[in-house]
JSON list of C-alpha atoms in Angstrom, two decimals:
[
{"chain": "A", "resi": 1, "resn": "UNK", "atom": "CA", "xyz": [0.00, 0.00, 0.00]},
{"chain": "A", "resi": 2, "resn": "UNK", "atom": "CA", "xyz": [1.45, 3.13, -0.98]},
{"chain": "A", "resi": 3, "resn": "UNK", "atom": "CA", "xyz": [1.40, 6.36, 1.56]},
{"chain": "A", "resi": 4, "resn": "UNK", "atom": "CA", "xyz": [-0.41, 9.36, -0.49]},
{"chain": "A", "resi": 5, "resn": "UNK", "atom": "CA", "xyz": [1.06, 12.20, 0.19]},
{"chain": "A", "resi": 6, "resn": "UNK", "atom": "CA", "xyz": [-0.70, 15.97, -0.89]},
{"chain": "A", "resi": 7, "resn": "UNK", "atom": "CA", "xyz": [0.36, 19.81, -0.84]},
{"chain": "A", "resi": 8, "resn": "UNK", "atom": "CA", "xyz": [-1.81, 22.09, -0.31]},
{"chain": "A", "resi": 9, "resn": "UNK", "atom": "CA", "xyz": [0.61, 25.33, -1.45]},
{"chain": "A", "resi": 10, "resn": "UNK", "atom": "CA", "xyz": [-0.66, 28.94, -0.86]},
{"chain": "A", "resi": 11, "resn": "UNK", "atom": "CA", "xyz": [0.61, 32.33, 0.42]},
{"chain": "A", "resi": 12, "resn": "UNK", "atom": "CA", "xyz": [-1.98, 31.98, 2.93]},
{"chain": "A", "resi": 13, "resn": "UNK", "atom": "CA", "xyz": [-1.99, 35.72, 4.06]},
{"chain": "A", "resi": 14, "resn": "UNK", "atom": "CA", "xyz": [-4.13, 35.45, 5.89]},
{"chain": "A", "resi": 15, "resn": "UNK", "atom": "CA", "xyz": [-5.38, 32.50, 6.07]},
{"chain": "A", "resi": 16, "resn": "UNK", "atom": "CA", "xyz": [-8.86, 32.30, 5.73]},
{"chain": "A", "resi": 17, "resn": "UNK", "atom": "CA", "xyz": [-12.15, 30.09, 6.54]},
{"chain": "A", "resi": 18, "resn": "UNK", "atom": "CA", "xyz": [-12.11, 28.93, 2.56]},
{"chain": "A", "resi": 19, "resn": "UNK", "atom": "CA", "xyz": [-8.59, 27.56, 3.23]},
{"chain": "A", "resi": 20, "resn": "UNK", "atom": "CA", "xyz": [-9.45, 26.07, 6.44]},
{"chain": "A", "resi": 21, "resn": "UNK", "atom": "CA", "xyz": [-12.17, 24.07, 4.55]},
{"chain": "A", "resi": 22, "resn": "UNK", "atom": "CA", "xyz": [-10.09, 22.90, 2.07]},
{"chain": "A", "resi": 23, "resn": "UNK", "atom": "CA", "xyz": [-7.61, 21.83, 4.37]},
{"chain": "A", "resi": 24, "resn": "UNK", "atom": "CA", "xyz": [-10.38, 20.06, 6.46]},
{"chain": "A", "resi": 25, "resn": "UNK", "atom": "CA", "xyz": [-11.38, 18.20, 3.41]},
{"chain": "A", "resi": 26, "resn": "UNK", "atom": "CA", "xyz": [-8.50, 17.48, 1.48]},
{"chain": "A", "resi": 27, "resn": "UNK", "atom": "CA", "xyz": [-6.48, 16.17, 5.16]},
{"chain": "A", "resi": 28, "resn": "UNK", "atom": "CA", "xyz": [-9.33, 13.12, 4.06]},
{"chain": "A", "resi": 29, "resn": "UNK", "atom": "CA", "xyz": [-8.20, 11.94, 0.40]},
{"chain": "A", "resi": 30, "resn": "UNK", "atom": "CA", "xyz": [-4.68, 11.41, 1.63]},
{"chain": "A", "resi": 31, "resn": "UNK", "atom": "CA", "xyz": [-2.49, 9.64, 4.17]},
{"chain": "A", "resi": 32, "resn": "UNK", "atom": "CA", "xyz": [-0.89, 12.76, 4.68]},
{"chain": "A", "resi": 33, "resn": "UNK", "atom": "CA", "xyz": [-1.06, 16.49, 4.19]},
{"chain": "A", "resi": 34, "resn": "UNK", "atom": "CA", "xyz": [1.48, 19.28, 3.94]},
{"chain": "A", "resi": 35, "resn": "UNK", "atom": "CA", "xyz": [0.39, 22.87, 3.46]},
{"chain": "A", "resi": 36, "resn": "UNK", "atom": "CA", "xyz": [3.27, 24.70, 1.49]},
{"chain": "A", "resi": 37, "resn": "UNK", "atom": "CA", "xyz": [3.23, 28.28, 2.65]},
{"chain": "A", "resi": 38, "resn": "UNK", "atom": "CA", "xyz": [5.04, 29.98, -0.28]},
{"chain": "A", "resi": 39, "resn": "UNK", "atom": "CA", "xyz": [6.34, 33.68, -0.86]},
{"chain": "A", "resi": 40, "resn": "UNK", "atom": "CA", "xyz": [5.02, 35.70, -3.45]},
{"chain": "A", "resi": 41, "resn": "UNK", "atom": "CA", "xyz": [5.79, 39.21, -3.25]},
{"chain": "A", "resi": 42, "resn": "UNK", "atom": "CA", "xyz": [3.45, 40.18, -6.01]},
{"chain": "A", "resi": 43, "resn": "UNK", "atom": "CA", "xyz": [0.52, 39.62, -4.09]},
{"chain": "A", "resi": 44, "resn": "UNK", "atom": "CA", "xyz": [2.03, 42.24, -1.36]},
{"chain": "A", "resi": 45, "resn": "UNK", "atom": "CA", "xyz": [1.94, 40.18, 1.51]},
{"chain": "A", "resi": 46, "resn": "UNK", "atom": "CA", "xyz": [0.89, 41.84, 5.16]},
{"chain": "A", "resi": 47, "resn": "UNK", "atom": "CA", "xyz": [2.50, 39.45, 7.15]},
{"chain": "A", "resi": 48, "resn": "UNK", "atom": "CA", "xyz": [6.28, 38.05, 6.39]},
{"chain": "A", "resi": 49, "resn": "UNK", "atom": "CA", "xyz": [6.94, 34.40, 5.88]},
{"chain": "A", "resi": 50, "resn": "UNK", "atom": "CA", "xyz": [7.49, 33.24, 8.97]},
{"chain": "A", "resi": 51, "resn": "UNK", "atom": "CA", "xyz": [4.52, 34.83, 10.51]},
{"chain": "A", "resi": 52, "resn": "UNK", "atom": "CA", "xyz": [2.22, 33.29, 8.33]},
{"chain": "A", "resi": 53, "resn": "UNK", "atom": "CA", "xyz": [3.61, 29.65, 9.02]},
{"chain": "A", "resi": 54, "resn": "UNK", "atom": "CA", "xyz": [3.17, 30.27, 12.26]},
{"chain": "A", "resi": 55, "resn": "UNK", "atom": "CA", "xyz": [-0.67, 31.76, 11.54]},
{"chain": "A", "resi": 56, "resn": "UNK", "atom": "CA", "xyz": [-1.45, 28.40, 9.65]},
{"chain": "A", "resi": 57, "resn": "UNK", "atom": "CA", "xyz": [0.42, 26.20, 12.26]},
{"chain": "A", "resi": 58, "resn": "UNK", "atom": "CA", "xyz": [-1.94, 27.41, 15.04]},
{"chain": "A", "resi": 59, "resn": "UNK", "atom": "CA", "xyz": [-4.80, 27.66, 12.53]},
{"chain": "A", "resi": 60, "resn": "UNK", "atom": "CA", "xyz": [-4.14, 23.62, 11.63]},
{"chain": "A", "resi": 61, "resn": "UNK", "atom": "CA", "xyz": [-3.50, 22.45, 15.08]},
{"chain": "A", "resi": 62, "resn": "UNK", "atom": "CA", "xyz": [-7.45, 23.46, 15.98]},
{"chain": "A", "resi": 63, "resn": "UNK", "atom": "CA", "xyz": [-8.15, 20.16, 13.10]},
{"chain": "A", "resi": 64, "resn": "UNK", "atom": "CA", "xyz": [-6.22, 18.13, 16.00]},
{"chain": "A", "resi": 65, "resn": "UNK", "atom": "CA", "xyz": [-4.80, 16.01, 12.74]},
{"chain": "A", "resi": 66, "resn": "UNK", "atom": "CA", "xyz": [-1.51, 14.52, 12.61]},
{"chain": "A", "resi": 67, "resn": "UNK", "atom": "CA", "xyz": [-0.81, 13.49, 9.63]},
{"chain": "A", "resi": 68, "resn": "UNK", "atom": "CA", "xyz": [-0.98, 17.32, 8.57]},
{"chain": "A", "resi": 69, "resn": "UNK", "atom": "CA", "xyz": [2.32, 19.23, 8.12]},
{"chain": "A", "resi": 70, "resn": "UNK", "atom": "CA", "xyz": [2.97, 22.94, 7.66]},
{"chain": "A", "resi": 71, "resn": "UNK", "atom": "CA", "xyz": [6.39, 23.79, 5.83]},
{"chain": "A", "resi": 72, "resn": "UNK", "atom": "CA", "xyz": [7.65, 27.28, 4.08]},
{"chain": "A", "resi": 73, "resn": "UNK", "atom": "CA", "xyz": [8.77, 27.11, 0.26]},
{"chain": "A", "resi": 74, "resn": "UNK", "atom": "CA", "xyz": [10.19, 29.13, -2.07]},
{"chain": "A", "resi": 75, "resn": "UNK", "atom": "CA", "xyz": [10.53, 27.31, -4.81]},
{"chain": "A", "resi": 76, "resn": "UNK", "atom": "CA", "xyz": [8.76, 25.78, -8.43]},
{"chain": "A", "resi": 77, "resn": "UNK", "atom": "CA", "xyz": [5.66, 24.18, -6.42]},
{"chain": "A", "resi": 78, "resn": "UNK", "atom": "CA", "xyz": [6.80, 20.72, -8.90]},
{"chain": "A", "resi": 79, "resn": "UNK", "atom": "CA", "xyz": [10.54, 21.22, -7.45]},
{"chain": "A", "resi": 80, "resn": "UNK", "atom": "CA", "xyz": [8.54, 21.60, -3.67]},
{"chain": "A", "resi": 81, "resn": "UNK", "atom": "CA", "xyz": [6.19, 18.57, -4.31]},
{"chain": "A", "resi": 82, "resn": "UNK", "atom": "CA", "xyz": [8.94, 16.12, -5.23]},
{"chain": "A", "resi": 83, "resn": "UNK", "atom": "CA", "xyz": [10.80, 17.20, -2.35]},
{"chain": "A", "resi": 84, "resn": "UNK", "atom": "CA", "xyz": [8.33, 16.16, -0.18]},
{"chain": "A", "resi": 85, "resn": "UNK", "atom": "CA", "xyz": [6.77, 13.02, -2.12]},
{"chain": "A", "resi": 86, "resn": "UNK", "atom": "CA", "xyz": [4.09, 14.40, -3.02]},
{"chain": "A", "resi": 87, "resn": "UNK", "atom": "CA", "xyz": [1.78, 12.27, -5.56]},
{"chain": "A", "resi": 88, "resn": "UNK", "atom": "CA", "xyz": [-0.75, 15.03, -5.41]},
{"chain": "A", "resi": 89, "resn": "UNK", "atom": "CA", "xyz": [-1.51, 19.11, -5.07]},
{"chain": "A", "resi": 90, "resn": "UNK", "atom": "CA", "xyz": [-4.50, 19.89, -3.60]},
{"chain": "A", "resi": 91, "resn": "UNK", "atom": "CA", "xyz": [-5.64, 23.34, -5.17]},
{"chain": "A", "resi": 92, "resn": "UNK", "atom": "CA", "xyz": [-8.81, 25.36, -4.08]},
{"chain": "A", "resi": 93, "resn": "UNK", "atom": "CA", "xyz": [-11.51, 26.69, -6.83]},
{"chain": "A", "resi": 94, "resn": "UNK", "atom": "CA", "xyz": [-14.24, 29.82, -6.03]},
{"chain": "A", "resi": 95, "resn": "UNK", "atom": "CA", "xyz": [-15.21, 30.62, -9.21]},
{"chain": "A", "resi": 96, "resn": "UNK", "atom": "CA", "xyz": [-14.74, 30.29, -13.06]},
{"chain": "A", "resi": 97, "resn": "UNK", "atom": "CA", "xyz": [-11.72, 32.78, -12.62]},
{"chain": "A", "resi": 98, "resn": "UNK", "atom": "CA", "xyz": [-9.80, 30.66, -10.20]},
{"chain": "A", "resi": 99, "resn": "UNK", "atom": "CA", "xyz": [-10.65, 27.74, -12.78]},
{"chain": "A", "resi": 100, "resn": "UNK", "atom": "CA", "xyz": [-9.03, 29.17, -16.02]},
{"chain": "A", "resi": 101, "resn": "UNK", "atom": "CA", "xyz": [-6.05, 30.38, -13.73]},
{"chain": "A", "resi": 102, "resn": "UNK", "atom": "CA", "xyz": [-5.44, 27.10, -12.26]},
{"chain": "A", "resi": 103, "resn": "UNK", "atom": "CA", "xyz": [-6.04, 25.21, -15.44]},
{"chain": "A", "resi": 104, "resn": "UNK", "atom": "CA", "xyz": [-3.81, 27.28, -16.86]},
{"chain": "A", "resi": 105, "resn": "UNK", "atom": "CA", "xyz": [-0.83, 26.94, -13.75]},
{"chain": "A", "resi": 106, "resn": "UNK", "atom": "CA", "xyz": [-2.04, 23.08, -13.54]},
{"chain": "A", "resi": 107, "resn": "UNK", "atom": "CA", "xyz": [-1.10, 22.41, -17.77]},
{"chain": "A", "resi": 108, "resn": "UNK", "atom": "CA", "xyz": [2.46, 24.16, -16.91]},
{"chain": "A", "resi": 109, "resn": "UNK", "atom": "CA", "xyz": [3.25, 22.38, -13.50]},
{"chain": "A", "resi": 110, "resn": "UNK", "atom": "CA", "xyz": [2.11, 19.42, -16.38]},
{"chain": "A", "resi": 111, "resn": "UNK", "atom": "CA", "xyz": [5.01, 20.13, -18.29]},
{"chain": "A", "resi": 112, "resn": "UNK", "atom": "CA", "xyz": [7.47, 20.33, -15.73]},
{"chain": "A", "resi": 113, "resn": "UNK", "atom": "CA", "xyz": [6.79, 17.37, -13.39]},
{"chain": "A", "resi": 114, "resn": "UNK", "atom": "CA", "xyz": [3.76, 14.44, -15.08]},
{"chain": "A", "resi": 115, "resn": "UNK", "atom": "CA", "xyz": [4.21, 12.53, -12.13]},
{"chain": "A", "resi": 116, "resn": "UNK", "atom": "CA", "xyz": [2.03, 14.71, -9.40]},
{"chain": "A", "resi": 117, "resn": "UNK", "atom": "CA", "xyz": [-1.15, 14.94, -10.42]},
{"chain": "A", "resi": 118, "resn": "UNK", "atom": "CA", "xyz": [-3.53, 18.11, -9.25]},
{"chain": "A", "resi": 119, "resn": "UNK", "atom": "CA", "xyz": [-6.62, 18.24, -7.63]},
{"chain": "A", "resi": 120, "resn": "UNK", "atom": "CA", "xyz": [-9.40, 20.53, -7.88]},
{"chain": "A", "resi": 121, "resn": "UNK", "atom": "CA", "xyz": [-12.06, 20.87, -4.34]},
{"chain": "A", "resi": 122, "resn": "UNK", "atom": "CA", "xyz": [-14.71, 23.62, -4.62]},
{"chain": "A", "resi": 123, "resn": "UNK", "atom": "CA", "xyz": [-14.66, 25.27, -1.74]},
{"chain": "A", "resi": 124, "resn": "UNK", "atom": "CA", "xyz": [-17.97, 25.31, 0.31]},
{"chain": "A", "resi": 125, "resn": "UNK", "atom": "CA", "xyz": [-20.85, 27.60, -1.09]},
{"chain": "A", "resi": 126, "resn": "UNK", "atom": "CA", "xyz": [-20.90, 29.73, 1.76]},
{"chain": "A", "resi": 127, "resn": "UNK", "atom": "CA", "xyz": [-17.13, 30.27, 1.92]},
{"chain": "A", "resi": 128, "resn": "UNK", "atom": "CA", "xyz": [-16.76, 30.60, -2.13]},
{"chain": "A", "resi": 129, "resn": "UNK", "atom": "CA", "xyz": [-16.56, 34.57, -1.97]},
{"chain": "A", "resi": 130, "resn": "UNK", "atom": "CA", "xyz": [-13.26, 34.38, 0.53]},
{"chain": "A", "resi": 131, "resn": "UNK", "atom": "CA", "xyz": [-10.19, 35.62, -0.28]},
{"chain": "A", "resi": 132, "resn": "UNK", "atom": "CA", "xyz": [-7.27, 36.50, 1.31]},
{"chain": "A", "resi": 133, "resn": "UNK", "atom": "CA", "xyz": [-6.77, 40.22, -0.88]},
{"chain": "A", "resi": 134, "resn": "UNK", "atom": "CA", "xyz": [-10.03, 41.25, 0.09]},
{"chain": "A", "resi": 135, "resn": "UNK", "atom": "CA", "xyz": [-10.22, 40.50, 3.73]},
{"chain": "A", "resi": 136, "resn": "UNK", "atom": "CA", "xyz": [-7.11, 42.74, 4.00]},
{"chain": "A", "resi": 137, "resn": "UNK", "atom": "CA", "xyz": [-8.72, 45.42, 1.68]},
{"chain": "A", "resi": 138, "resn": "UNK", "atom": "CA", "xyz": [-11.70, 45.22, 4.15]},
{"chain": "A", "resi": 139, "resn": "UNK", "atom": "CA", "xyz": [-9.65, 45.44, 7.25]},
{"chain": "A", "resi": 140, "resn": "UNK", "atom": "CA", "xyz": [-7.83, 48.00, 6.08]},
{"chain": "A", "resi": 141, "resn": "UNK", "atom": "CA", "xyz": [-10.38, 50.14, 5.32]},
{"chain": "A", "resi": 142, "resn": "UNK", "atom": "CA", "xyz": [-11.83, 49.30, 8.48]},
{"chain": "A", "resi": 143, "resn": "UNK", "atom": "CA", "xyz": [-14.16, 47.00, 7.75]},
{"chain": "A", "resi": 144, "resn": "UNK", "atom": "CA", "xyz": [-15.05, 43.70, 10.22]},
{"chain": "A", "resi": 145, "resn": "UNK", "atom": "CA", "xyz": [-13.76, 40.78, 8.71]},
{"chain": "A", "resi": 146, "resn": "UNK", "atom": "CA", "xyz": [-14.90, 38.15, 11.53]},
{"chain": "A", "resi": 147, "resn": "UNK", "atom": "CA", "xyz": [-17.11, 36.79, 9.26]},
{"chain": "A", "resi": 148, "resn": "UNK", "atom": "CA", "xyz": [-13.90, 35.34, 6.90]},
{"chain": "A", "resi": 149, "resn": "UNK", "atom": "CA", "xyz": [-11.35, 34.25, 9.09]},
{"chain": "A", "resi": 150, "resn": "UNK", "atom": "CA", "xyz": [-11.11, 32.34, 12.61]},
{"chain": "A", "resi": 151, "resn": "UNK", "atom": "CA", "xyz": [-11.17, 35.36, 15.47]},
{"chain": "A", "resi": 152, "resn": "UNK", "atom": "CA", "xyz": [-7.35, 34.28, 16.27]},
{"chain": "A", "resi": 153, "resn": "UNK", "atom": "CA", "xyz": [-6.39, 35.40, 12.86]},
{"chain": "A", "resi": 154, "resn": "UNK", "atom": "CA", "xyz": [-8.96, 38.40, 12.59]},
{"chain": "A", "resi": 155, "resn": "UNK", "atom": "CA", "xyz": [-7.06, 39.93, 15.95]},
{"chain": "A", "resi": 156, "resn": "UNK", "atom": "CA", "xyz": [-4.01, 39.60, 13.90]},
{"chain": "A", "resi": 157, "resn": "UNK", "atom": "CA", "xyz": [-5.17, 41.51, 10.95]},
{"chain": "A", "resi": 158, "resn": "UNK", "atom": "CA", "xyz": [-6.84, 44.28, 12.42]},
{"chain": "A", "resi": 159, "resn": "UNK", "atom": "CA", "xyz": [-3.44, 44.13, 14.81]},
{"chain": "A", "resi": 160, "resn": "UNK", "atom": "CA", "xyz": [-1.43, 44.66, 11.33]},
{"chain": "A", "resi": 161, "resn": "UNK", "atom": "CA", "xyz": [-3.87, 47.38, 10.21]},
{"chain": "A", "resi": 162, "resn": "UNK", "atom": "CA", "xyz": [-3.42, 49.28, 13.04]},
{"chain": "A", "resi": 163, "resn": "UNK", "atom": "CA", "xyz": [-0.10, 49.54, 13.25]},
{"chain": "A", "resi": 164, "resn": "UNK", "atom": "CA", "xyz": [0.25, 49.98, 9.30]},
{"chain": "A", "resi": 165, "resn": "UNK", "atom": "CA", "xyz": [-2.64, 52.70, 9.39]},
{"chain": "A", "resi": 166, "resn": "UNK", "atom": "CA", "xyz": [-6.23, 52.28, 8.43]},
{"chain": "A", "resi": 167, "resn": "UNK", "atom": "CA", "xyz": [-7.07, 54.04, 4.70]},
{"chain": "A", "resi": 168, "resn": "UNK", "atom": "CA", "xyz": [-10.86, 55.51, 3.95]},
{"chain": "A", "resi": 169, "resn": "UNK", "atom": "CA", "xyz": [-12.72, 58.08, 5.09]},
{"chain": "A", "resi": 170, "resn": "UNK", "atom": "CA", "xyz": [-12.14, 59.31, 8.76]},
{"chain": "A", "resi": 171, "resn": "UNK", "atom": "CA", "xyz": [-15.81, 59.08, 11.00]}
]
């Protein structure tokens, strides 16, 4: 029998309720999981690498799963996957948008490593609108964002915000 191993790679900042759920559910389709927490300064992080391992390591350790694994990469996500066995990626769809972007990232990875094969979860209805970018562009404008992320994480952010300076209109 052979041990599956997944990756579930993301920036993860923050991490959110959507990426909680897909962590939830794709922890079930393999013997073990490992959520690559990955630098990518376009997306103009608010919190630096090691913080958001951390953020994710508490935010996993609430599943109470063991055979799920946080580790920091900065690498090709094929180059990451092979380092750590992986068979699979796990990879999180919203919408049609995240679709043709993935299938697009999915047909490259393709190219450069046929022997981990990726996996597509839709992430719950309810949680479908969630992303990362806009819970900071709602916190940052002062807006409550309790309703997207755990309240751990949510003191965090608004933590961040404060200290970087709220934008918008003054009350």
């Amino acid at each position: 029998m052979t041990h599956r191993i997944g990756v579930y790679p993301g920036t993860f900042d923050p991490i959110t309720l959507g990426h909680m759920d897909i962590i939830r559910r794709g922890a079930k389709l393999v013997d073990e999981l490992i959520i690559g927490v990955t630098t990518n300064a376009a997306k103009s992080p608010m919190f630096s690498d090691d913080e958001r391992i951390a953020m994710v390591e508490r935010e996993v350790a609430s599943i109470g799963s063991a055979h799920i694994r946080v580790v920091g990469f900065n690498s090709l996500l094929m180059d990451f996957a092979e380092a750590q066995g992986a068979s699979t990626v796990i990879r999180g769809i919203r919408g049609v948008t995240d679709f043709e972007y993935e299938y697009q990232l999915t047909g490259m990875n393709r190219q450069l490593n046929d022997r981990v094969e990726t996996l597509f979860l839709m992430a719950d209805v309810s949680l479908q609108p969630i992303a990362s970018r806009l819970v900071k562009e709602i916190a940052i404008y002062g807006g409550e964002i309790g309703k997207f992320v755990t309240p751990n994480i949510r003191n965090e952010v608004v933590a961040r915000v404060q200290k970087l300076g709220k934008k918008g209109v003054k009350r």
